[in-house]
PDB file of C-alpha atoms in Angstrom:
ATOM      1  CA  UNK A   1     -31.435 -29.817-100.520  1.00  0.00           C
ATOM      2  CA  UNK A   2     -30.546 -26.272-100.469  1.00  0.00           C
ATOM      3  CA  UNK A   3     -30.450 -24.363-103.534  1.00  0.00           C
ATOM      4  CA  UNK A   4     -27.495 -21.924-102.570  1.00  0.00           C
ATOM      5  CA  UNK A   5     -25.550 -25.176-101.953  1.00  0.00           C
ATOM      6  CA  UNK A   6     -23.158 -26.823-104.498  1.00  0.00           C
ATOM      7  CA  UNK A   7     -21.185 -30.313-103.222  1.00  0.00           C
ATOM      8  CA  UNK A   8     -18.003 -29.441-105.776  1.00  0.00           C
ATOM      9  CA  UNK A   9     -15.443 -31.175-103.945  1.00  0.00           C
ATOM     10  CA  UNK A  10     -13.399 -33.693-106.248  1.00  0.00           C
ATOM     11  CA  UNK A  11     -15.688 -32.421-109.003  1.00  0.00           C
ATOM     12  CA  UNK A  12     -13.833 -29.399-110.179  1.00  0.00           C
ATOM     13  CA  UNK A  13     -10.418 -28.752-111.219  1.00  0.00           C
ATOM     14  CA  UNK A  14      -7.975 -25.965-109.965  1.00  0.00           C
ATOM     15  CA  UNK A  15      -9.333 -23.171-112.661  1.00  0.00           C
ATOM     16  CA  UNK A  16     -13.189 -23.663-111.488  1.00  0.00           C
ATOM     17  CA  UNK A  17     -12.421 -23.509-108.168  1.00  0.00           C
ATOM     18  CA  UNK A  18     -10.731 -20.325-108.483  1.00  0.00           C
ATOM     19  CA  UNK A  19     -13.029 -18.118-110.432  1.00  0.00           C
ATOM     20  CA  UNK A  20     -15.751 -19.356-107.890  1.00  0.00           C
ATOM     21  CA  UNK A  21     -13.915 -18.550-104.852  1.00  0.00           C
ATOM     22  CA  UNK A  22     -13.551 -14.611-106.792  1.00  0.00           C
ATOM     23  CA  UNK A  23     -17.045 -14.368-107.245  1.00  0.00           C
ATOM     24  CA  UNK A  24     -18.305 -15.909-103.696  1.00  0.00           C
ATOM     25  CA  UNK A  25     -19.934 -13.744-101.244  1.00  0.00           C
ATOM     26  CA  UNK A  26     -17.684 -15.473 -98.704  1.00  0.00           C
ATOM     27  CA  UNK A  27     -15.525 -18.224 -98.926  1.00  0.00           C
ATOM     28  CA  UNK A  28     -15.009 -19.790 -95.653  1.00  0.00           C
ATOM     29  CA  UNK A  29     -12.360 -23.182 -94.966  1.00  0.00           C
ATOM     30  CA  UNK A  30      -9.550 -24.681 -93.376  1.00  0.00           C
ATOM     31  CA  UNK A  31      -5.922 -23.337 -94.650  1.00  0.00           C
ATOM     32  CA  UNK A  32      -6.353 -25.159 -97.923  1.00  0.00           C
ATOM     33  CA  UNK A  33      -5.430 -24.238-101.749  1.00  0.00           C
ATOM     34  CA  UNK A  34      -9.041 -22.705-101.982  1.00  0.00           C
ATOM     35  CA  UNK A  35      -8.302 -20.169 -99.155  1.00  0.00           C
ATOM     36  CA  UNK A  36      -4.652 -19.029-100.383  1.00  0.00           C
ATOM     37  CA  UNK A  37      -6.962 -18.786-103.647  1.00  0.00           C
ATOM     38  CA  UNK A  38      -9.572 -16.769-101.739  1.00  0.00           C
ATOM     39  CA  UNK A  39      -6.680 -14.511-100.882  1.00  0.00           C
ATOM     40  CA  UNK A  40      -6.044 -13.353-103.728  1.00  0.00           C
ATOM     41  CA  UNK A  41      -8.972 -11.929-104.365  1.00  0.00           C
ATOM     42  CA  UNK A  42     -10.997  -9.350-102.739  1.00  0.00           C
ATOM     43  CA  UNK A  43     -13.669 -11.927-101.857  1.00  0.00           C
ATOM     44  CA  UNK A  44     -15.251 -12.174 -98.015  1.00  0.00           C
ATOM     45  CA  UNK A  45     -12.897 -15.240 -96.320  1.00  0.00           C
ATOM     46  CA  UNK A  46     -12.223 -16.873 -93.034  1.00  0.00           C
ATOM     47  CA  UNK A  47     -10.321 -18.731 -92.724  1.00  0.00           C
ATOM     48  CA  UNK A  48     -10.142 -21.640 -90.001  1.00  0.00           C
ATOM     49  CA  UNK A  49      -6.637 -21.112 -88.902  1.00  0.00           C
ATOM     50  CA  UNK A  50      -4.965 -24.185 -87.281  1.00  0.00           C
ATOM     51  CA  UNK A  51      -1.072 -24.354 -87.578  1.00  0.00           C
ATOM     52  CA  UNK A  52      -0.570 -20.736 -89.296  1.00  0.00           C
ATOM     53  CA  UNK A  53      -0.943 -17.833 -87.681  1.00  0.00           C
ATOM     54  CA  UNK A  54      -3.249 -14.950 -89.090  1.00  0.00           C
ATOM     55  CA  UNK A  55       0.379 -12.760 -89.468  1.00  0.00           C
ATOM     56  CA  UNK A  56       1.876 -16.083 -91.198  1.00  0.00           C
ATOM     57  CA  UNK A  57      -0.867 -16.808 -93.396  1.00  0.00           C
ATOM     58  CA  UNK A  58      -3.174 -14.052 -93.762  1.00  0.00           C
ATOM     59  CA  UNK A  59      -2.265 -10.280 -93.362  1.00  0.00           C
ATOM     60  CA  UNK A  60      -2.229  -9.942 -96.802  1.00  0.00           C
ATOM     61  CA  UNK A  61      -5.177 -10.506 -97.607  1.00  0.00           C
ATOM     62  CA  UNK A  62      -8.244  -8.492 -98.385  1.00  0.00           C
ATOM     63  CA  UNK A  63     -11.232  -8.538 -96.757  1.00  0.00           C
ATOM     64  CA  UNK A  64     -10.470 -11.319 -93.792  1.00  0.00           C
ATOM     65  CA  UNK A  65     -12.511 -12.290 -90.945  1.00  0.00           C
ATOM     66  CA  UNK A  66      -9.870 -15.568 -90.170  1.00  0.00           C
ATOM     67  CA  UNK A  67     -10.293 -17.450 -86.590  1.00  0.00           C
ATOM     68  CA  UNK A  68      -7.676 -19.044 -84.719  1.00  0.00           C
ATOM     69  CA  UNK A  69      -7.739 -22.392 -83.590  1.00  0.00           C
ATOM     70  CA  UNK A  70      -9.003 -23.093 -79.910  1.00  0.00           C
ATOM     71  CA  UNK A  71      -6.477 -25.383 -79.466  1.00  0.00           C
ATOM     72  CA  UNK A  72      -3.385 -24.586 -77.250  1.00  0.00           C
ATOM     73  CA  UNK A  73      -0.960 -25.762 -78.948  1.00  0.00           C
ATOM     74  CA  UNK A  74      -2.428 -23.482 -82.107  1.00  0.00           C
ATOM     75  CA  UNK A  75      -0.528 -22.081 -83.909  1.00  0.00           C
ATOM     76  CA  UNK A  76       2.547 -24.237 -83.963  1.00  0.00           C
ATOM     77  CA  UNK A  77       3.860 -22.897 -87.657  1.00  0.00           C
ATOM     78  CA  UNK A  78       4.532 -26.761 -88.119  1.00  0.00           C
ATOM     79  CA  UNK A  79       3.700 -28.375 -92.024  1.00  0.00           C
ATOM     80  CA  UNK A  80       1.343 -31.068 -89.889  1.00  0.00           C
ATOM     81  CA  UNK A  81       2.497 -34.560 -92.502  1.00  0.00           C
ATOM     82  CA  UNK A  82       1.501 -37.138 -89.244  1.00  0.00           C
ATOM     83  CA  UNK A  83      -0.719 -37.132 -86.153  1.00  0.00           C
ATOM     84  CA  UNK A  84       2.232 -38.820 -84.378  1.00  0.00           C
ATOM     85  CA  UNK A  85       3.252 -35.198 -83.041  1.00  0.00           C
ATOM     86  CA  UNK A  86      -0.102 -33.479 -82.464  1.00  0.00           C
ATOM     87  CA  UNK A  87      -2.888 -33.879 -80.341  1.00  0.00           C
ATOM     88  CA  UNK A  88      -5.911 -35.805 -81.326  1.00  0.00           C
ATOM     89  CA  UNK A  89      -9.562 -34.873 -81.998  1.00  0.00           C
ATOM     90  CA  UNK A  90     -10.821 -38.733 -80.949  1.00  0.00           C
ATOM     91  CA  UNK A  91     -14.121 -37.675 -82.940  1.00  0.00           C
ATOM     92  CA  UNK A  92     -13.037 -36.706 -86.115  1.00  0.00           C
ATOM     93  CA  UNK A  93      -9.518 -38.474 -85.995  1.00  0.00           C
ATOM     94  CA  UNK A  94      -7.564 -35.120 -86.955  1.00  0.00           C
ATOM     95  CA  UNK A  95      -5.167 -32.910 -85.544  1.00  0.00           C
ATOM     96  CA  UNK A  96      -6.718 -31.740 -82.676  1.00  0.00           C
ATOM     97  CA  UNK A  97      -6.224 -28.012 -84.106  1.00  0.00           C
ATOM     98  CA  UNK A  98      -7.730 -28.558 -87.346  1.00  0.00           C
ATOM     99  CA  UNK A  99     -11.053 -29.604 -85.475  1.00  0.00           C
ATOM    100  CA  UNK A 100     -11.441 -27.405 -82.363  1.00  0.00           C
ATOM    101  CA  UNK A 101     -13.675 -24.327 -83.714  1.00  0.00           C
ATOM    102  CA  UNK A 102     -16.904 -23.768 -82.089  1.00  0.00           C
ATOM    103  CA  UNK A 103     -20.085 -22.160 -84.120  1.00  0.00           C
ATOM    104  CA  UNK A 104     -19.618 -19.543 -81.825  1.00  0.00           C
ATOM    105  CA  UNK A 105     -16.039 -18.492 -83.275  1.00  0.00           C
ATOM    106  CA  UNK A 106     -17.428 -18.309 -87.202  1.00  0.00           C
ATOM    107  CA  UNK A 107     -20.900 -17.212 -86.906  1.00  0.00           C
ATOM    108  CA  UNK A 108     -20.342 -13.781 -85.793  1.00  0.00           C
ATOM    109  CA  UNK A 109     -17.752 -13.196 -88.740  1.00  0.00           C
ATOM    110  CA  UNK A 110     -19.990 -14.360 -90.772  1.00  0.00           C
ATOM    111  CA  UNK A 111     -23.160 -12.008 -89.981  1.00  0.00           C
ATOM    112  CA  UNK A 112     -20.312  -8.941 -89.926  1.00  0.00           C
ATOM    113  CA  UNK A 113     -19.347 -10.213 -93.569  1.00  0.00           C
ATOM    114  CA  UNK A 114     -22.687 -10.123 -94.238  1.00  0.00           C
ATOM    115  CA  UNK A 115     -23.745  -7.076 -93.194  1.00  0.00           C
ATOM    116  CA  UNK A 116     -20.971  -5.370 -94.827  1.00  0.00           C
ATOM    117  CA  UNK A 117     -21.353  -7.541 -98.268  1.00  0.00           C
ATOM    118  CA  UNK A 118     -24.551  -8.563 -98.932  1.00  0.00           C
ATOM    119  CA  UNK A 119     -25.966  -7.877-102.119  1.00  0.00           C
ATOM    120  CA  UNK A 120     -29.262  -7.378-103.086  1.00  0.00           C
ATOM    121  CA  UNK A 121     -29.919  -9.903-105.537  1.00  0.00           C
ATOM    122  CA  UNK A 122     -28.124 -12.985-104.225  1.00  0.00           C
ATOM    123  CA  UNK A 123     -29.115 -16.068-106.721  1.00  0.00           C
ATOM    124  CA  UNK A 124     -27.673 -19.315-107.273  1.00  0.00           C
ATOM    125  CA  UNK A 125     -24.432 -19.496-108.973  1.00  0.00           C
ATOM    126  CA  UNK A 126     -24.788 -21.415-112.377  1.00  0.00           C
ATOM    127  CA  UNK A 127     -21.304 -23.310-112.530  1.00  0.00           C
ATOM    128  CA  UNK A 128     -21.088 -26.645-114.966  1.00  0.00           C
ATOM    129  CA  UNK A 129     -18.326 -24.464-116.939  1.00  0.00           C
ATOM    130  CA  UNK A 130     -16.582 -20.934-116.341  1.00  0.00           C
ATOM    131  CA  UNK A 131     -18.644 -19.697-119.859  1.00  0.00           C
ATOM    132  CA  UNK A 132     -21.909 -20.078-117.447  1.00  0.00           C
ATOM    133  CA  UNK A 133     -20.500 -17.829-114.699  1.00  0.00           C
ATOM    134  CA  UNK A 134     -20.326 -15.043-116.637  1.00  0.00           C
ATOM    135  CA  UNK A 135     -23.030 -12.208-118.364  1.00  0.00           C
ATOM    136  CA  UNK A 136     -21.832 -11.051-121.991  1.00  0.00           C
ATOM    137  CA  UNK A 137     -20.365  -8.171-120.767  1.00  0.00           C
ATOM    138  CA  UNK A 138     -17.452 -10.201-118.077  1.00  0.00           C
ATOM    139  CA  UNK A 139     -19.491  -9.551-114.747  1.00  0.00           C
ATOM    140  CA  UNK A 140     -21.013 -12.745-112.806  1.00  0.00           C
ATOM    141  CA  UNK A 141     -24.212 -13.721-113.332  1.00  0.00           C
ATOM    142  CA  UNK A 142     -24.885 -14.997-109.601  1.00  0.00           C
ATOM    143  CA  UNK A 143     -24.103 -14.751-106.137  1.00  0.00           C
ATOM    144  CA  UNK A 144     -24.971 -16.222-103.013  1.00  0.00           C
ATOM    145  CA  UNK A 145     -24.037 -19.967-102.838  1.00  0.00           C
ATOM    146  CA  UNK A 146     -22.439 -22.188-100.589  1.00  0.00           C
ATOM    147  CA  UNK A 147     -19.712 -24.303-102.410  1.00  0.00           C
ATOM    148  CA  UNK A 148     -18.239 -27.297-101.143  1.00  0.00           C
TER     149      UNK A 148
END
């Protein structure tokens, strides 16, 4: 148990999800709904690219510290519906691009986000209901978690 962490996933609907991802320190993912949210904000991302390129998918956005797929055949620009046309990852039984990052690719985005974005008082993020997120006067009341 980790007190920065928050297991949201299939918890929260699309309107908690995105006035988390605008006041996370970083929000990092695969190309999901969360991220495209993420871009839209000025919020810290990276984003685990797989079949979009960073210029497809990302050079828009704010603030972006995106990795590209190890994977050769990455990025293909393909809408990936079947694993009949992709490589496999045998462990995790996914597209072989959505699965072939290495610690080593996010973790030194992740101390440069950090360096440049760290605040002071990081605390836990209170987030039953959007009212909680917020002090009276609009700004959020924490920063610093890890939301899944």
């Amino acid at each position: 148990d980790n007190p920065n962490y928050m297991h949201r996933a299939g918890r929260w609907g699309i309107r908690n999800t995105a006035i988390a991802v605008k006041y996370a320190d970083l929000v990092i993912g695969p190309e999901t709904g969360t991220l495209n949210m993420a871009g839209c904000f000025d919020t810290p991302k990276i984003c685990m690219l797989s079949h979009s390129s960073w210029a497809n998918l990302c050079k828009h956005w704010k603030n972006d510290y995106s990795v590209q797929s190890r994977q050769k055949c990455s990025p293909c620009h393909k809408m990936i519906f079947s694993m009949k046309e992709c490589p496999v990852n045998e462990k995790f039984k996914v597209c072989a691009c959505a699965a072939e990052y290495d610690p080593s690719d996010l973790m030194p985005k992740m101390k440069e986000v950090f360096r440049k974005w760290r605040r002071t008082n990081s605390t836990l993020i209170a987030l039953p209901g959007l009212a909680s997120m917020e002090q009276t006067d609009g700004s959020p009341k924490a920063r610093g978690s890890l939301i899944h």
